[in-house]
Amino acid sequence: KKPEHLEALARFKDERTKPLMIEALDYTEDDFDRATIAAGVLGEMKATDAVEPLMRAADKPLPVKSRANTARLAAIRALVKIGDKRAVPTLTKILTTSADEQDFLLNQKAALGLAELRDPSSVPALLQGLFMTGRQTNIFQECRLALVRIGQPSVDPLIQLLAGRNPQVEEMARRLEFDKVTPGIVPYKAAVVLGDLRDKKAVAPLIARLS
């Protein structure tokens, strides 16, 4: 039950340690060091049988400033290393959670994880992520990277975003008064990523917006 014991076992990278590592993922706000170590080991092992417990560990609700968020971050990193698409819904949920409810570093790492997994189902969440802020920073570049890596499936949703036809982002823009703070930010960011993608079907919508 001590972290140093798991650290010692981790060096062997032995499949027989997996049940113990998976058990250690069940952590609390006061006892999370074992979970952090275990998540790292399971990620290195690419343990697909640990995906569900790692998803629960990554999605565990914690106070914004809790030190136990290190366990959540470790679980996210492990899921990305394993590369199982089952993790996509968990990462999109983390990505779109407000910075008022969780450490914003989790949003950033979730976006980078989605950039690695490159699943088209994450595009709607990534479009919202383009406009999310927290801790006096944003995750625009991380979400931009993910959308570009996903490629062609991102194009049509970005054209809809450019035209002001994304309900989630439009609601966010009204609620947070984008037009008062940063007028034109929605079409601007949509145009930037469409430029990255270089898909010719975006030319006419971009010209129409420019006009």
XYZ file of N, CA, C and O in Angstrom:
844
model
N 0.820 -1.222 0.000
C 0.000 0.000 0.000
C 0.851 1.269 0.000
O 0.344 2.345 0.241
N 2.150 1.141 -0.231
C 3.011 2.314 -0.226
C 3.474 2.634 -1.649
O 3.773 1.719 -2.421
N 3.557 3.911 -1.983
C 3.967 4.285 -3.343
C 5.319 3.712 -3.738
O 5.515 3.295 -4.883
N 6.263 3.689 -2.795
C 7.603 3.198 -3.140
C 7.602 1.717 -3.532
O 8.455 1.262 -4.302
N 6.636 0.969 -3.013
C 6.529 -0.434 -3.413
C 6.109 -0.541 -4.881
O 6.643 -1.364 -5.636
N 5.153 0.298 -5.273
C 4.740 0.292 -6.679
C 5.878 0.762 -7.584
O 6.056 0.249 -8.691
N 6.637 1.745 -7.121
C 7.771 2.234 -7.915
C 8.781 1.116 -8.154
O 9.346 0.991 -9.243
N 9.012 0.307 -7.122
C 9.953 -0.811 -7.260
C 9.428 -1.837 -8.259
O 10.161 -2.309 -9.140
N 8.142 -2.157 -8.152
C 7.550 -3.132 -9.069
C 7.515 -2.606 -10.502
O 7.624 -3.370 -11.456
N 7.341 -1.296 -10.628
C 7.224 -0.697 -11.959
C 8.458 -0.967 -12.819
O 8.367 -1.086 -14.040
N 9.605 -1.097 -12.184
C 10.852 -1.269 -12.935
C 10.898 -2.589 -13.700
O 11.619 -2.720 -14.674
N 10.117 -3.558 -13.247
C 10.129 -4.864 -13.908
C 9.268 -4.903 -15.169
O 9.462 -5.758 -16.031
N 8.281 -3.998 -15.238
C 7.336 -3.986 -16.365
C 6.783 -5.385 -16.623
O 6.730 -5.859 -17.757
N 6.383 -6.021 -15.569
C 5.910 -7.408 -15.606
C 4.386 -7.427 -15.662
O 3.719 -6.751 -14.879
N 3.848 -8.205 -16.595
C 2.396 -8.295 -16.766
C 1.695 -8.720 -15.476
O 0.540 -8.374 -15.256
N 2.382 -9.460 -14.624
C 1.766 -9.946 -13.389
C 1.465 -8.836 -12.390
O 0.734 -9.034 -11.434
N 2.051 -7.656 -12.623
C 1.788 -6.535 -11.716
C 0.528 -5.755 -12.104
O 0.083 -4.890 -11.349
N -0.028 -6.053 -13.280
C -1.156 -5.253 -13.770
C -2.354 -5.209 -12.818
O -2.910 -4.136 -12.587
N -2.795 -6.336 -12.252
C -3.943 -6.261 -11.331
C -3.699 -5.307 -10.161
O -4.601 -4.563 -9.763
N -2.479 -5.305 -9.639
C -2.153 -4.403 -8.536
C -2.170 -2.953 -8.997
O -2.663 -2.066 -8.284
N -1.641 -2.701 -10.195
C -1.621 -1.332 -10.728
C -3.048 -0.831 -10.984
O -3.378 0.327 -10.688
N -3.888 -1.701 -11.532
C -5.277 -1.311 -11.793
C -6.003 -1.020 -10.488
O -6.754 -0.040 -10.380
N -5.752 -1.833 -9.477
C -6.379 -1.600 -8.160
C -5.958 -0.245 -7.587
O -6.754 0.461 -6.966
N -4.719 0.147 -7.828
C -4.196 1.403 -7.280
C -4.820 2.631 -7.927
O -4.690 3.749 -7.408
N -5.499 2.466 -9.059
C -6.133 3.606 -9.731
C -7.339 4.141 -8.960
O -7.830 5.229 -9.255
N -7.827 3.387 -7.999
C -8.958 3.834 -7.172
C -8.400 4.697 -6.045
O -8.026 4.198 -4.992
N -8.332 6.003 -6.275
C -7.638 6.909 -5.358
C -8.601 7.912 -4.720
O -9.773 8.017 -5.105
N -8.089 8.637 -3.731
C -8.848 9.704 -3.074
C -8.038 10.992 -3.158
O -6.866 10.985 -3.561
N -8.650 12.072 -2.725
C -7.960 13.361 -2.763
C -6.753 13.386 -1.830
O -5.810 14.146 -2.037
N -6.781 12.548 -0.787
C -5.681 12.511 0.175
C -4.689 11.386 -0.092
O -3.626 11.339 0.523
N -5.035 10.466 -0.969
C -4.182 9.310 -1.233
C -4.183 9.036 -2.731
O -4.999 8.271 -3.240
N -3.259 9.672 -3.432
C -3.268 9.613 -4.907
C -1.915 9.268 -5.510
O -1.814 9.063 -6.718
N -0.866 9.185 -4.699
C 0.476 8.928 -5.242
C 0.559 7.570 -5.939
O 1.180 7.438 -6.994
N -0.084 6.559 -5.354
C -0.055 5.227 -5.961
C -0.757 5.237 -7.320
O -0.293 4.609 -8.272
N -1.859 5.964 -7.405
C -2.590 6.032 -8.668
C -1.751 6.706 -9.754
O -1.773 6.287 -10.924
N -1.009 7.741 -9.371
C -0.161 8.444 -10.338
C 0.911 7.512 -10.900
O 1.152 7.474 -12.113
N 1.534 6.753 -10.009
C 2.570 5.796 -10.431
C 1.957 4.704 -11.302
O 2.474 4.360 -12.372
N 0.839 4.151 -10.835
C 0.202 3.040 -11.542
C -0.233 3.437 -12.956
O -0.063 2.676 -13.913
N -0.780 4.629 -13.092
C -1.213 5.087 -14.419
C -0.028 5.156 -15.373
O -0.123 4.735 -16.540
N 1.104 5.660 -14.882
C 2.301 5.718 -15.728
C 2.756 4.349 -16.187
O 3.111 4.150 -17.354
N 2.731 3.378 -15.264
C 3.150 2.016 -15.598
C 2.207 1.397 -16.628
O 2.642 0.794 -17.617
N 0.910 1.536 -16.408
C -0.075 0.948 -17.316
C 0.006 1.568 -18.708
O -0.199 0.896 -19.719
N 0.315 2.851 -18.752
C 0.510 3.497 -20.045
C 1.715 2.936 -20.773
O 1.656 2.668 -21.975
N 2.828 2.761 -20.053
C 4.030 2.196 -20.657
C 3.787 0.775 -21.152
O 4.329 0.354 -22.178
N 2.959 0.029 -20.415
C 2.632 -1.343 -20.806
C 1.629 -1.398 -21.961
O 1.386 -2.464 -22.519
N 1.024 -0.240 -22.281
C -0.062 -0.185 -23.267
C -1.155 -1.206 -22.915
O -1.602 -2.002 -23.758
N -1.559 -1.138 -21.651
C -2.491 -2.121 -21.094
C -3.932 -1.789 -21.492
O -4.615 -0.997 -20.834
N -4.410 -2.382 -22.572
C -5.766 -2.109 -23.044
C -6.824 -2.555 -22.037
O -7.923 -1.993 -22.016
N -6.509 -3.543 -21.201
C -7.471 -3.991 -20.194
C -7.584 -3.007 -19.039
O -8.436 -3.167 -18.167
N -6.754 -1.965 -19.037
C -6.824 -0.941 -17.991
C -7.535 0.325 -18.456
O -7.644 1.296 -17.705
N -8.033 0.322 -19.705
C -8.628 1.544 -20.255
C -9.817 2.027 -19.435
O -9.903 3.218 -19.094
N -10.735 1.145 -19.092
C -11.922 1.562 -18.325
C -11.537 2.136 -16.960
O -12.002 3.229 -16.595
N -10.690 1.467 -16.156
C -10.272 2.065 -14.880
C -9.523 3.378 -15.061
O -9.677 4.302 -14.246
N -8.722 3.487 -16.114
C -8.007 4.741 -16.368
C -8.979 5.859 -16.737
O -8.787 7.019 -16.337
N -10.031 5.525 -17.483
C -11.044 6.526 -17.811
C -11.721 7.039 -16.541
O -11.953 8.249 -16.395
N -12.027 6.138 -15.623
C -12.644 6.566 -14.359
C -11.683 7.445 -13.560
O -12.091 8.447 -12.957
N -10.414 7.081 -13.562
C -9.416 7.871 -12.830
C -9.252 9.254 -13.453
O -9.104 10.259 -12.747
N -9.275 9.324 -14.783
C -9.110 10.605 -15.481
C -10.304 11.522 -15.262
O -10.157 12.750 -15.238
N -11.474 10.933 -15.105
C -12.723 11.707 -15.023
C -13.175 11.955 -13.583
O -14.274 12.453 -13.369
N -12.347 11.639 -12.618
C -12.742 11.775 -11.214
C -12.896 13.262 -10.849
O -11.949 14.040 -11.020
N -14.061 13.679 -10.352
C -14.242 15.093 -9.978
C -13.371 15.458 -8.770
O -13.369 14.758 -7.760
N -12.631 16.540 -8.912
C -11.750 17.012 -7.838
C -11.793 18.536 -7.786
O -12.078 19.182 -8.793
N -11.494 19.122 -6.621
C -11.392 20.581 -6.565
C -10.321 21.105 -7.524
O -9.345 20.403 -7.818
N -10.509 22.319 -8.001
C -9.616 22.901 -9.001
C -8.160 22.871 -8.549
O -7.256 22.546 -9.334
N -7.905 23.177 -7.277
C -6.530 23.290 -6.795
C -6.039 22.048 -6.058
O -4.999 22.082 -5.403
N -6.753 20.944 -6.184
C -6.348 19.720 -5.493
C -5.044 19.170 -6.075
O -4.871 19.087 -7.292
N -4.142 18.739 -5.205
C -2.897 18.113 -5.656
C -3.173 16.773 -6.334
O -2.360 16.282 -7.120
N -4.318 16.184 -6.035
C -4.670 14.890 -6.623
C -4.937 14.980 -8.121
O -5.051 13.949 -8.796
N -5.014 16.194 -8.652
C -5.166 16.336 -10.100
C -3.990 15.726 -10.862
O -4.106 15.428 -12.050
N -2.863 15.527 -10.174
C -1.730 14.861 -10.827
C -2.105 13.439 -11.244
O -1.610 12.943 -12.261
N -2.967 12.794 -10.474
C -3.424 11.446 -10.840
C -4.310 11.494 -12.080
O -4.224 10.620 -12.951
N -5.156 12.508 -12.165
C -5.988 12.661 -13.357
C -5.119 12.886 -14.597
O -5.355 12.293 -15.651
N -4.108 13.738 -14.461
C -3.215 14.014 -15.586
C -2.457 12.757 -16.006
O -2.302 12.488 -17.205
N -2.018 11.990 -15.025
C -1.295 10.756 -15.330
C -2.202 9.763 -16.057
O -1.766 9.058 -16.975
N -3.467 9.716 -15.662
C -4.417 8.814 -16.324
C -4.665 9.244 -17.761
O -4.763 8.400 -18.667
N -4.765 10.549 -18.000
C -4.936 11.051 -19.368
C -3.736 10.660 -20.224
O -3.880 10.162 -21.350
N -2.531 10.877 -19.697
C -1.329 10.528 -20.453
C -1.293 9.030 -20.777
O -0.907 8.625 -21.883
N -1.705 8.211 -19.807
C -1.711 6.760 -20.018
C -2.693 6.366 -21.116
O -2.390 5.540 -21.982
N -3.876 6.959 -21.092
C -4.879 6.654 -22.119
C -4.363 7.003 -23.506
O -4.593 6.267 -24.476
N -3.661 8.115 -23.609
C -3.127 8.535 -24.912
C -2.027 7.573 -25.366
O -1.962 7.199 -26.548
N -1.178 7.139 -24.441
C -0.115 6.187 -24.798
C -0.700 4.859 -25.266
O -0.199 4.246 -26.208
N -1.764 4.423 -24.614
C -2.400 3.166 -25.006
C -3.045 3.307 -26.377
O -3.016 2.395 -27.196
N -3.650 4.470 -26.626
C -4.177 4.763 -27.955
C -5.506 4.111 -28.288
O -5.861 3.983 -29.460
N -6.264 3.732 -27.270
C -7.560 3.075 -27.481
C -8.644 4.140 -27.668
O -8.807 5.033 -26.825
N -9.421 4.036 -28.767
C -10.433 5.051 -29.085
C -11.580 5.076 -28.065
O -12.371 6.016 -28.060
N -11.672 4.075 -27.199
C -12.688 4.114 -26.143
C -12.502 5.326 -25.229
O -13.442 5.761 -24.554
N -11.299 5.868 -25.197
C -11.006 7.000 -24.323
C -11.534 8.328 -24.859
O -11.585 9.312 -24.119
N -11.933 8.370 -26.138
C -12.314 9.641 -26.766
C -13.460 10.341 -26.033
O -13.363 11.544 -25.746
N -14.582 9.672 -25.695
C -15.656 10.379 -24.982
C -15.209 10.969 -23.644
O -15.638 12.071 -23.278
N -14.346 10.268 -22.927
C -13.840 10.801 -21.658
C -12.993 12.040 -21.892
O -13.126 13.048 -21.185
N -12.127 11.996 -22.882
C -11.275 13.152 -23.165
C -12.094 14.348 -23.660
O -11.787 15.502 -23.304
N -13.136 14.105 -24.466
C -13.961 15.226 -24.925
C -14.741 15.842 -23.764
O -14.935 17.057 -23.718
N -15.171 15.007 -22.821
C -15.862 15.536 -21.642
C -14.927 16.419 -20.821
O -15.306 17.521 -20.384
N -13.704 15.956 -20.626
C -12.722 16.744 -19.873
C -12.410 18.044 -20.612
O -12.331 19.119 -20.011
N -12.249 17.936 -21.934
C -11.937 19.115 -22.746
C -12.983 20.211 -22.597
O -12.653 21.397 -22.515
N -14.250 19.845 -22.566
C -15.329 20.835 -22.588
C -15.838 21.212 -21.196
O -16.813 21.935 -21.087
N -15.177 20.747 -20.147
C -15.559 21.129 -18.779
C -14.986 22.502 -18.456
O -13.819 22.780 -18.730
N -15.797 23.352 -17.858
C -15.388 24.727 -17.549
C -14.202 24.772 -16.585
O -14.063 23.928 -15.703
N -13.366 25.784 -16.774
C -12.236 26.003 -15.872
C -12.699 26.367 -14.467
O -11.902 26.337 -13.521
N -13.977 26.704 -14.310
C -14.522 26.944 -12.971
C -14.702 25.640 -12.208
O -14.836 25.645 -10.987
N -14.712 24.525 -12.928
C -14.994 23.228 -12.316
C -13.776 22.321 -12.215
O -13.803 21.325 -11.491
N -12.708 22.605 -12.947
C -11.531 21.737 -12.898
C -10.279 22.536 -13.265
O -10.356 23.628 -13.834
N -9.133 21.973 -12.937
C -7.842 22.547 -13.304
C -7.772 22.635 -14.829
O -7.939 21.630 -15.527
N -7.511 23.822 -15.364
C -7.539 24.024 -16.820
C -6.418 23.275 -17.535
O -6.484 23.049 -18.740
N -5.395 22.857 -16.786
C -4.353 22.041 -17.390
C -4.924 20.722 -17.904
O -4.435 20.168 -18.894
N -5.977 20.236 -17.268
C -6.640 19.022 -17.730
C -7.256 19.222 -19.114
O -7.197 18.337 -19.964
N -7.842 20.393 -19.334
C -8.410 20.702 -20.662
C -7.321 20.675 -21.731
O -7.513 20.126 -22.813
N -6.183 21.274 -21.393
C -5.072 21.324 -22.351
C -4.578 19.921 -22.703
O -4.388 19.591 -23.875
N -4.374 19.085 -21.673
C -3.863 17.738 -21.922
C -4.897 16.876 -22.656
O -4.525 16.008 -23.451
N -6.175 17.114 -22.389
C -7.220 16.376 -23.108
C -7.189 16.742 -24.596
O -7.309 15.868 -25.463
N -7.015 18.023 -24.900
C -6.945 18.458 -26.305
C -5.743 17.838 -27.009
O -5.838 17.364 -28.145
N -4.602 17.828 -26.325
C -3.409 17.223 -26.919
C -3.586 15.718 -27.103
O -3.101 15.137 -28.077
N -4.296 15.101 -26.161
C -4.593 13.678 -26.298
C -5.460 13.406 -27.514
O -5.222 12.448 -28.263
N -6.452 14.244 -27.730
C -7.316 14.086 -28.903
C -6.546 14.330 -30.198
O -6.856 13.732 -31.228
N -5.532 15.176 -30.132
C -4.674 15.382 -31.306
C -3.912 14.106 -31.649
O -3.618 13.846 -32.825
N -3.593 13.313 -30.649
C -2.903 12.042 -30.889
C -3.872 10.970 -31.391
O -3.535 10.187 -32.284
N -5.075 10.930 -30.836
C -6.026 9.874 -31.191
C -6.707 10.126 -32.540
O -7.137 9.195 -33.212
N -6.856 11.405 -32.932
C -7.332 11.791 -34.271
C -8.683 11.157 -34.630
O -8.870 10.660 -35.746
N -9.614 11.206 -33.705
C -10.930 10.611 -33.948
C -11.916 11.697 -34.388
O -12.095 12.689 -33.682
N -12.576 11.536 -35.539
C -13.503 12.560 -36.026
C -14.641 12.878 -35.059
O -15.185 13.988 -35.102
N -15.001 11.928 -34.197
C -16.095 12.184 -33.255
C -15.758 13.280 -32.252
O -16.646 13.820 -31.593
N -14.479 13.633 -32.126
C -14.079 14.674 -31.178
C -14.160 16.081 -31.760
O -13.944 17.059 -31.040
N -14.474 16.208 -33.057
C -14.477 17.533 -33.702
C -15.414 18.528 -33.011
O -15.007 19.668 -32.738
N -16.679 18.176 -32.679
C -17.544 19.168 -32.016
C -16.956 19.706 -30.716
O -17.036 20.924 -30.447
N -16.363 18.842 -29.914
C -15.757 19.294 -28.656
C -14.550 20.185 -28.924
O -14.338 21.188 -28.226
N -13.764 19.842 -29.933
C -12.587 20.649 -30.257
C -12.972 22.030 -30.764
O -12.274 23.017 -30.496
N -14.083 22.135 -31.490
C -14.557 23.447 -31.939
C -14.920 24.326 -30.742
O -14.619 25.526 -30.731
N -15.554 23.736 -29.721
C -15.830 24.489 -28.504
C -14.526 24.871 -27.813
O -14.369 25.989 -27.310
N -13.587 23.923 -27.807
C -12.311 24.171 -27.141
C -11.531 25.338 -27.724
O -10.747 25.974 -27.014
N -11.733 25.635 -29.004
C -11.058 26.784 -29.627
C -11.316 28.079 -28.870
O -10.514 29.020 -28.941
N -12.441 28.131 -28.133
C -12.866 29.382 -27.488
C -12.849 29.298 -25.955
O -13.302 30.221 -25.299
N -12.300 28.210 -25.410
C -12.287 28.058 -23.956
C -11.046 28.701 -23.355
O -9.957 28.674 -23.948
N -11.229 29.301 -22.185
C -10.116 29.945 -21.490
C -10.135 29.549 -20.019
O -11.155 29.151 -19.475
N -8.974 29.701 -19.386
C -8.847 29.431 -17.962
C -7.423 29.703 -17.518
O -6.483 29.618 -18.312
N -7.247 30.073 -16.273
C -5.913 30.360 -15.733
C -5.169 31.390 -16.599
O -3.981 31.285 -16.834
N -5.924 32.370 -17.105
C -5.382 33.450 -17.934
C -4.682 32.927 -19.194
O -3.721 33.523 -19.684
N -5.178 31.813 -19.699
C -4.635 31.267 -20.934
C -5.765 30.628 -21.730
O -6.923 30.685 -21.326
N -5.427 30.037 -22.886
C -6.442 29.366 -23.696
C -5.853 28.091 -24.278
O -4.659 27.811 -24.112
N -6.692 27.309 -24.943
C -6.229 26.057 -25.552
C -6.479 26.077 -27.062
O -6.687 25.036 -27.675
N -6.453 27.273 -27.641
C -6.687 27.407 -29.083
C -5.686 26.591 -29.895
O -6.053 25.841 -30.797
N -4.405 26.725 -29.574
C -3.387 26.050 -30.379
C -3.486 24.528 -30.276
O -3.281 23.815 -31.264
N -3.818 24.020 -29.072
C -3.953 22.577 -28.888
C -5.138 22.028 -29.691
O -5.036 20.977 -30.346
N -6.248 22.761 -29.649
C -7.435 22.328 -30.406
C -7.211 22.487 -31.905
O -7.659 21.648 -32.707
N -6.518 23.534 -32.296
C -6.168 23.749 -33.706
C -5.342 22.575 -34.230
O -5.615 22.029 -35.311
N -4.343 22.160 -33.453
C -3.507 21.027 -33.834
C -4.346 19.769 -34.026
O -4.180 19.038 -35.005
N -5.255 19.523 -33.084
C -6.087 18.319 -33.163
C -6.977 18.343 -34.400
O -7.100 17.337 -35.111
N -7.597 19.477 -34.681
C -8.488 19.586 -35.848
C -7.719 19.369 -37.147
O -8.212 18.717 -38.072
N -6.518 19.920 -37.216
C -5.711 19.765 -38.428
C -5.265 18.311 -38.591
O -5.258 17.772 -39.696
N -4.909 17.661 -37.496
C -4.502 16.254 -37.592
C -5.677 15.352 -37.983
O -5.488 14.365 -38.689
N -6.863 15.697 -37.524
C -8.048 14.922 -37.925
C -8.315 15.109 -39.412
O -8.754 14.201 -40.107
N -8.055 16.324 -39.895
C -8.084 16.565 -41.329
C -9.456 16.793 -41.928
O -10.262 17.559 -41.389
N -9.758 16.135 -43.032
C -10.946 16.407 -43.835
C -12.253 16.397 -43.037
O -13.121 17.255 -43.290
N -12.449 15.491 -42.069
C -13.700 15.532 -41.294
C -13.905 16.833 -40.510
O -15.017 17.109 -40.061
N -12.856 17.631 -40.364
C -12.980 18.912 -39.661
C -13.508 20.028 -40.561
O -13.984 21.053 -40.059
N -13.419 19.847 -41.880
C -13.667 20.959 -42.801
C -15.112 21.450 -42.759
O -15.367 22.645 -42.545
N -16.077 20.575 -42.981
C -17.482 21.006 -43.009
C -17.919 21.627 -41.678
O -18.584 22.683 -41.684
N -17.585 21.031 -40.523
C -17.950 21.688 -39.263
C -17.312 23.071 -39.107
O -17.928 23.979 -38.549
N -16.094 23.247 -39.614
C -15.454 24.565 -39.537
C -16.131 25.573 -40.461
O -16.247 26.761 -40.119
N -16.595 25.116 -41.614
C -17.341 26.008 -42.510
C -18.642 26.445 -41.846
O -19.038 27.623 -41.933
N -19.308 25.524 -41.159
C -20.510 25.878 -40.403
C -20.183 26.883 -39.301
O -20.933 27.831 -39.069
N -19.063 26.671 -38.627
C -18.627 27.605 -37.579
C -18.366 28.987 -38.169
O -18.770 30.009 -37.602
N -17.697 29.023 -39.325
C -17.403 30.295 -40.010
C -18.683 31.061 -40.324
O -18.731 32.290 -40.222
N -19.732 30.318 -40.678
C -21.002 30.936 -41.076
C -21.908 31.252 -39.883
O -23.035 31.718 -40.080
N -21.429 30.991 -38.674
C -22.247 31.264 -37.491
C -23.351 30.258 -37.286
O -24.389 30.580 -36.711
N -23.118 29.010 -37.717
C -24.154 27.985 -37.616
C -23.730 26.815 -36.726
O -24.093 25.671 -36.996
N -22.955 27.120 -35.692
C -22.611 26.103 -34.695
C -23.347 26.463 -33.402
O -22.964 27.417 -32.719
N -24.423 25.752 -33.056
C -25.262 26.157 -31.918
C -24.504 26.257 -30.602
O -24.741 27.190 -29.825
N -23.599 25.310 -30.336
C -22.874 25.319 -29.066
C -21.973 26.549 -28.938
O -21.965 27.236 -27.910
N -21.232 26.836 -30.004
C -20.331 27.996 -29.961
C -21.123 29.294 -29.971
O -20.760 30.259 -29.269
N -22.216 29.349 -30.730
C -23.027 30.572 -30.761
C -23.631 30.857 -29.386
O -23.687 32.015 -28.953
N -24.052 29.800 -28.690
C -24.590 29.989 -27.334
C -23.486 30.477 -26.403
O -23.699 31.371 -25.577
N -22.284 29.911 -26.535
C -21.138 30.342 -25.731
C -20.811 31.805 -26.012
O -20.533 32.590 -25.101
N -20.870 32.183 -27.297
C -20.562 33.564 -27.691
C -21.558 34.548 -27.081
O -21.178 35.638 -26.630
N -22.844 34.159 -27.040
C -23.858 35.039 -26.437
C -23.650 35.146 -24.922
O -23.690 36.236 -24.353
N -23.426 33.991 -24.301
C -23.313 33.948 -22.837
C -22.086 34.714 -22.351
O -22.144 35.420 -21.336
N -20.985 34.594 -23.070
C -19.729 35.221 -22.651
C -19.469 36.554 -23.358
O -18.413 37.155 -23.173
N -20.439 36.984 -24.166
C -20.380 38.287 -24.834
C -19.097 38.466 -25.641
O -18.371 39.447 -25.500
N -18.845 37.503 -26.532
C -17.661 37.582 -27.384
C -17.601 38.889 -28.156
O -16.528 39.479 -28.315
N -18.745 39.350 -28.679
C -18.746 40.526 -29.539
C -18.364 41.801 -28.794
O -17.919 42.775 -29.416
N -18.541 41.801 -27.487
C -18.122 42.958 -26.697
C -16.636 42.896 -26.361
O -15.952 43.918 -26.321
N -16.146 41.696 -26.113
C -14.763 41.527 -25.652
C -13.798 41.370 -26.829
O -12.765 42.047 -26.899
N -14.126 40.470 -27.755
C -13.259 40.204 -28.917
C -14.129 40.063 -30.160
O -14.392 38.952 -30.619
N -14.606 41.155 -30.717
C -15.498 41.088 -31.884
C -14.870 40.307 -33.038
O -13.693 40.474 -33.348
N -15.671 39.429 -33.644
C -15.202 38.677 -34.802
C -14.349 37.466 -34.483
O -13.800 36.836 -35.399
N -14.229 37.117 -33.222
C -13.311 36.035 -32.844
C -13.752 34.683 -33.406
O -12.913 33.844 -33.733
N -15.066 34.459 -33.539
C -15.529 33.145 -34.014
C -15.149 32.918 -35.478
O -14.481 31.923 -35.795
N -15.510 33.807 -36.398
C -15.081 33.576 -37.787
C -13.567 33.650 -37.961
O -13.004 32.961 -38.814
N -12.918 34.460 -37.142
C -11.451 34.558 -37.229
C -10.796 33.197 -36.974
O -9.980 32.716 -37.766
N -11.170 32.557 -35.863
C -10.542 31.282 -35.519
C -10.938 30.185 -36.510
O -10.109 29.331 -36.868
N -12.189 30.217 -36.961
C -12.615 29.244 -37.968
C -11.787 29.401 -39.243
O -11.332 28.407 -39.844
N -11.558 30.652 -39.663
C -10.796 30.915 -40.886
C -9.344 30.470 -40.739
O -8.757 29.914 -41.674
N -8.758 30.702 -39.582
C -7.365 30.297 -39.350
C -7.199 28.789 -39.557
O -6.289 28.335 -40.256
N -8.087 28.011 -38.951
C -7.947 26.546 -39.039
C -8.296 26.052 -40.443
O -7.663 25.128 -40.957
N -9.278 26.683 -41.091
C -9.569 26.327 -42.480
C -8.358 26.604 -43.375
O -8.065 25.842 -44.298
N -7.658 27.676 -43.091
C -6.434 27.966 -43.837
C -5.383 26.885 -43.630
O -4.697 26.472 -44.576
N -5.268 26.412 -42.400
C -4.331 25.317 -42.116
C -4.667 24.074 -42.934
O -3.780 23.371 -43.424
N -5.963 23.785 -43.052
C -6.404 22.551 -43.703
C -6.281 22.600 -45.230
O -6.176 21.565 -45.876
N -6.357 23.806 -45.821
C -6.139 23.999 -47.261
C -7.106 23.195 -48.138
O -6.739 22.737 -49.229
N -8.314 23.022 -47.656
C -9.312 22.316 -48.463
C -10.014 23.335 -49.367
O -10.556 24.332 -48.889
N -10.057 23.065 -50.662
C -10.575 24.044 -51.626
C -12.064 24.329 -51.444
O -12.545 25.378 -51.882
N -12.804 23.429 -50.821
C -14.227 23.690 -50.626
C -14.453 24.853 -49.651
O -15.546 25.398 -49.598
N -13.402 25.243 -48.914
C -13.527 26.367 -47.980
C -13.363 27.715 -48.667
O -13.670 28.759 -48.077
N -12.891 27.723 -49.931
C -12.594 28.996 -50.600
C -13.837 29.862 -50.750
O -13.842 31.050 -50.376
N -14.919 29.308 -51.283
C -16.138 30.101 -51.495
C -16.718 30.620 -50.182
O -17.063 31.812 -50.093
N -16.827 29.813 -49.127
C -17.321 30.350 -47.853
C -16.415 31.420 -47.266
O -16.917 32.391 -46.677
N -15.121 31.286 -47.452
C -14.204 32.317 -46.949
C -14.375 33.622 -47.710
O -14.359 34.714 -47.122
N -14.536 33.537 -49.034
C -14.760 34.747 -49.844
C -16.086 35.411 -49.440
O -16.165 36.633 -49.301
N -17.110 34.578 -49.235
C -18.413 35.121 -48.836
C -18.309 35.837 -47.502
O -18.888 36.911 -47.310
N -17.560 35.275 -46.577
C -17.396 35.905 -45.265
C -16.601 37.194 -45.388
O -16.897 38.194 -44.735
N -15.583 37.178 -46.211
C -14.762 38.369 -46.423
C -15.588 39.496 -47.024
O -15.422 40.664 -46.669
N -16.519 39.154 -47.889
C -17.361 40.159 -48.531
C -18.318 40.807 -47.537
O -18.837 41.888 -47.797
